[in-house]
Short mmCIF file of C-alpha atoms in Angstrom, two decimals:
data_model
loop_
_atom_site.label_atom_id
_atom_site.label_comp_id
_atom_site.label_asym_id
_atom_site.label_seq_id
_atom_site.Cartn_x
_atom_site.Cartn_y
_atom_site.Cartn_z
CA LYS A 1 29.78 18.49 11.05
CA ALA A 2 31.85 19.71 8.10
CA GLY A 3 33.10 17.04 5.72
CA VAL A 4 36.54 16.52 4.27
CA THR A 5 37.65 19.60 2.35
CA GLN A 6 40.13 19.45 -0.48
CA THR A 7 41.69 22.40 -2.24
CA PRO A 8 42.05 23.31 -4.99
CA ARG A 9 39.27 21.42 -6.77
CA TYR A 10 40.78 21.86 -10.21
CA LEU A 11 44.22 22.82 -11.41
CA ILE A 12 46.28 22.73 -14.56
CA LYS A 13 50.05 22.40 -14.56
CA THR A 14 52.72 21.75 -17.14
CA ARG A 15 55.29 18.99 -17.20
CA GLY A 16 58.20 19.55 -14.86
CA GLN A 17 56.28 21.76 -12.46
CA GLN A 18 55.30 20.77 -8.96
CA VAL A 19 51.95 20.88 -7.22
CA THR A 20 50.73 20.94 -3.63
CA LEU A 21 47.26 19.72 -2.70
CA SER A 22 45.60 20.33 0.63
CA CYS A 23 43.19 18.29 2.70
CA SER A 24 41.31 19.30 5.85
CA PRO A 25 39.87 16.25 7.62
CA ILE A 26 36.70 16.01 9.63
CA SER A 27 37.19 17.50 13.06
CA GLY A 28 38.48 14.84 15.45
CA HIS A 29 39.76 12.53 12.73
CA ARG A 30 43.47 11.94 13.12
CA SER A 31 44.11 9.70 10.12
CA VAL A 32 44.34 11.09 6.60
CA SER A 33 44.83 8.92 3.54
CA TRP A 34 45.54 9.96 -0.04
CA TYR A 35 44.49 8.17 -3.21
CA GLN A 36 45.07 8.67 -6.90
CA GLN A 37 42.35 7.78 -9.38
CA THR A 38 42.94 7.44 -13.11
CA PRO A 39 40.77 5.77 -15.76
CA GLY A 40 43.42 3.16 -16.41
CA GLN A 41 44.53 2.26 -12.89
CA GLY A 42 41.45 2.97 -10.82
CA LEU A 43 41.74 4.03 -7.20
CA GLN A 44 45.26 3.57 -5.89
CA PHE A 45 46.48 4.17 -2.36
CA LEU A 46 49.25 6.75 -2.08
CA PHE A 47 49.96 7.14 1.65
CA GLU A 48 48.41 7.54 5.05
CA TYR A 49 49.27 9.88 7.90
CA PHE A 50 48.35 9.51 11.53
CA SER A 51 49.38 11.98 14.21
CA GLU A 52 51.84 13.69 11.85
CA THR A 53 53.59 10.41 10.97
CA GLN A 54 53.42 8.54 7.71
CA ARG A 55 51.99 5.20 8.71
CA ASN A 56 51.78 3.48 5.36
CA LYS A 57 52.82 4.11 1.77
CA GLY A 58 51.65 2.80 -1.54
CA ASN A 59 53.75 1.93 -4.56
CA PHE A 60 54.45 5.37 -5.95
CA PRO A 61 57.76 7.05 -6.82
CA GLY A 62 59.47 9.45 -4.47
CA ARG A 63 58.12 12.40 -6.46
CA PHE A 64 54.95 11.89 -4.46
CA SER A 65 55.24 13.04 -0.89
CA GLY A 66 53.03 14.27 1.87
CA ARG A 67 52.88 15.56 5.36
CA GLN A 68 50.44 16.10 8.17
CA PHE A 69 50.28 19.02 10.54
CA SER A 70 49.48 19.06 14.24
CA ASN A 71 45.87 20.03 13.49
CA SER A 72 45.58 16.88 11.30
CA ARG A 73 45.41 18.87 8.06
CA SER A 74 47.46 17.23 5.37
CA GLU A 75 49.19 18.20 2.17
CA MET A 76 50.56 16.14 -0.64
CA ASN A 77 53.15 17.28 -3.12
CA VAL A 78 54.04 15.98 -6.54
CA SER A 79 57.31 17.22 -7.99
CA THR A 80 58.56 17.13 -11.56
CA LEU A 81 55.10 16.51 -12.93
CA GLU A 82 54.59 14.04 -15.75
CA LEU A 83 51.66 13.71 -18.12
CA GLY A 84 50.71 10.48 -16.37
CA ASP A 85 50.17 12.33 -13.11
CA SER A 86 46.94 13.73 -14.50
CA ALA A 87 44.35 12.29 -12.17
CA LEU A 88 41.77 12.86 -9.51
CA TYR A 89 43.52 13.02 -6.14
CA LEU A 90 41.31 12.03 -3.25
CA CYS A 91 41.82 12.54 0.42
CA ALA A 92 40.01 10.61 3.12
CA SER A 93 39.91 10.98 6.86
CA SER A 94 38.89 8.22 9.18
CA PHE A 95 37.81 7.42 12.66
CA ASN A 96 38.10 4.04 14.27
CA ARG A 97 34.61 2.80 15.02
CA ALA A 98 34.71 -0.25 17.32
CA GLY A 99 37.68 -1.72 15.45
CA ALA A 100 36.45 -0.82 11.99
CA ASN A 101 37.97 2.08 10.04
CA VAL A 102 35.42 4.03 8.06
CA LEU A 103 36.79 6.44 5.48
CA THR A 104 35.12 9.71 4.58
CA PHE A 105 36.35 11.08 1.28
CA GLY A 106 36.59 14.60 0.03
CA ALA A 107 35.42 15.66 -3.43
CA GLY A 108 38.94 15.47 -4.77
CA SER A 109 41.40 17.67 -6.60
CA ARG A 110 41.47 17.14 -10.34
CA LEU A 111 44.96 17.72 -11.70
CA THR A 112 45.63 18.10 -15.41
CA VAL A 113 49.24 18.05 -16.56
CA LEU A 114 49.89 19.50 -20.01
CA ASP B 1 44.19 -8.46 3.25
CA ALA B 2 41.85 -10.87 1.55
CA LYS B 3 41.18 -10.44 -2.16
CA THR B 4 37.64 -9.75 -3.34
CA THR B 5 35.89 -10.65 -6.58
CA GLN B 6 32.93 -8.70 -7.91
CA PRO B 7 31.04 -8.78 -11.21
CA THR B 8 32.14 -6.05 -13.58
CA SER B 9 28.67 -4.67 -14.16
CA MET B 10 25.02 -5.14 -13.26
CA ASP B 11 21.71 -3.59 -14.22
CA CYS B 12 18.70 -3.08 -12.02
CA ALA B 13 15.22 -1.71 -12.65
CA GLU B 14 14.27 1.40 -10.76
CA GLY B 15 12.26 0.58 -7.65
CA ARG B 16 13.49 -2.99 -7.49
CA ALA B 17 16.06 -4.36 -5.08
CA ALA B 18 19.67 -4.34 -6.26
CA ASN B 19 21.70 -7.28 -4.99
CA LEU B 20 25.43 -6.86 -5.45
CA PRO B 21 27.56 -9.94 -4.71
CA CYS B 22 31.12 -10.08 -3.48
CA ASN B 23 33.32 -13.11 -3.07
CA HIS B 24 36.04 -13.06 -0.41
CA SER B 25 36.85 -16.72 0.06
CA THR B 26 40.22 -16.07 1.77
CA ILE B 27 38.83 -13.76 4.43
CA SER B 28 40.36 -14.03 7.90
CA GLY B 29 38.54 -14.03 11.18
CA ASN B 30 39.43 -10.44 12.09
CA GLU B 31 38.68 -8.92 8.69
CA TYR B 32 35.71 -6.67 8.12
CA VAL B 33 33.75 -6.42 4.88
CA TYR B 34 33.27 -2.80 3.76
CA TRP B 35 31.17 -1.41 0.96
CA TYR B 36 31.72 1.94 -0.67
CA ARG B 37 30.28 3.46 -3.80
CA GLN B 38 31.46 6.14 -6.15
CA ILE B 39 29.13 8.21 -8.23
CA HIS B 40 30.78 9.62 -11.32
CA SER B 41 33.59 12.08 -10.56
CA GLN B 42 32.82 12.23 -6.85
CA GLY B 43 34.78 10.83 -3.92
CA PRO B 44 33.79 7.33 -2.77
CA GLN B 45 31.01 7.20 -0.22
CA TYR B 46 30.89 4.76 2.68
CA ILE B 47 27.79 2.57 2.66
CA ILE B 48 28.07 -0.14 5.29
CA HIS B 49 30.43 -2.61 6.93
CA GLY B 50 30.16 -5.86 8.84
CA LEU B 51 32.18 -8.56 10.50
CA LYS B 52 29.99 -11.62 11.00
CA ASN B 53 26.40 -10.58 11.43
CA ASN B 54 24.09 -9.11 8.84
CA GLU B 55 23.89 -5.35 9.05
CA THR B 56 21.35 -2.77 7.99
CA ASN B 57 21.42 0.99 7.92
CA GLU B 58 19.48 3.74 6.19
CA MET B 59 21.26 3.12 2.91
CA ALA B 60 21.52 -0.63 2.54
CA SER B 61 21.68 -4.09 4.03
CA LEU B 62 24.73 -6.32 4.15
CA ILE B 63 24.25 -10.06 4.17
CA ILE B 64 27.34 -12.11 5.06
CA THR B 65 27.26 -15.87 4.60
CA GLU B 66 27.82 -18.04 7.64
CA ASP B 67 31.28 -19.12 6.42
CA ARG B 68 32.03 -15.42 5.65
CA LYS B 69 33.36 -16.32 2.21
CA SER B 70 30.91 -14.11 0.39
CA SER B 71 28.54 -11.24 1.01
CA THR B 72 25.75 -9.37 -0.72
CA LEU B 73 24.97 -5.69 -0.58
CA ILE B 74 21.27 -5.02 -0.95
CA LEU B 75 19.80 -1.68 -1.99
CA PRO B 76 16.12 -2.37 -1.22
CA HIS B 77 14.51 0.10 -3.62
CA ALA B 78 17.05 1.25 -6.18
CA THR B 79 16.70 4.72 -7.66
CA LEU B 80 18.42 6.33 -10.62
CA ARG B 81 20.71 8.10 -8.14
CA ASP B 82 22.07 4.73 -7.04
CA THR B 83 23.82 4.35 -10.40
CA ALA B 84 27.48 4.14 -9.37
CA VAL B 85 30.50 1.90 -9.03
CA TYR B 86 30.26 -0.23 -5.88
CA TYR B 87 33.40 -1.44 -4.17
CA CYS B 88 33.62 -4.38 -1.79
CA ILE B 89 36.74 -4.29 0.38
CA VAL B 90 38.00 -6.66 3.03
CA ARG B 91 40.21 -5.14 5.68
CA ALA B 92 41.59 -6.23 9.03
CA ALA B 93 40.36 -4.52 12.16
CA GLY B 94 42.32 -1.51 13.40
CA GLY B 95 45.69 -0.64 11.99
CA ASN B 96 46.31 1.37 8.90
CA ASN B 97 43.77 2.94 6.58
CA ASP B 98 45.21 1.84 3.27
CA MET B 99 41.99 0.55 1.75
CA ARG B 100 42.69 -1.33 -1.45
CA PHE B 101 39.95 -0.64 -3.97
CA GLY B 102 39.50 -3.09 -6.81
CA ALA B 103 37.60 -2.45 -10.01
CA GLY B 104 34.21 -2.71 -8.31
CA THR B 105 30.80 -3.36 -9.87
CA ARG B 106 29.26 -0.74 -12.09
CA LEU B 107 25.56 -0.72 -11.21
CA THR B 108 23.21 0.92 -13.68
CA VAL B 109 19.69 1.58 -12.47
CA LYS B 110 17.31 1.83 -15.40
CA PRO B 111 13.90 3.54 -15.48
#
């Protein structure tokens, strides 16, 4: 079974630009969550999508947005990039296993904002 | 969700058991204990989870105290590849997948 695939793996942008990151979940997984990881703040929850609907959202500004398609693939977008947006962006898909939600993470997309 | 407390760092000798503690004294009856780990610059990896009973899988064992206020992740024979940050998370059954990762424990396995 293929794992969670994130593209691109690395990208460099400049301040003010926007970026779109993609995540393909494990086949059959309907929930996709996004996380931001920085050295200073650790792993922080961005948002979660389930069946094309945003089910939960973390404490991030509106510049961070996402969506999920009917095939469960998800994208996240960051507009008007700031230097502080440099981070590893992780996507996870999950399957409910007897009441417990187990996340499977992708390798991440490392964004550098110059 | 209940808050967890973990030591900042731990060392373990290669080949010995690594015992990583986690305190979750405010855990509720329907909350699971999950353990993930993150090896440098990779995505976190699921290790194990449990509700009340002790659990074991091919990676580790999870020991949950009878009052469920603390747990211990046991890596029976630690290898250098087990060097990672280990996260203990408490999360209610079902519902959303907004796992809240704390700072975790940085485990260093030494030769």
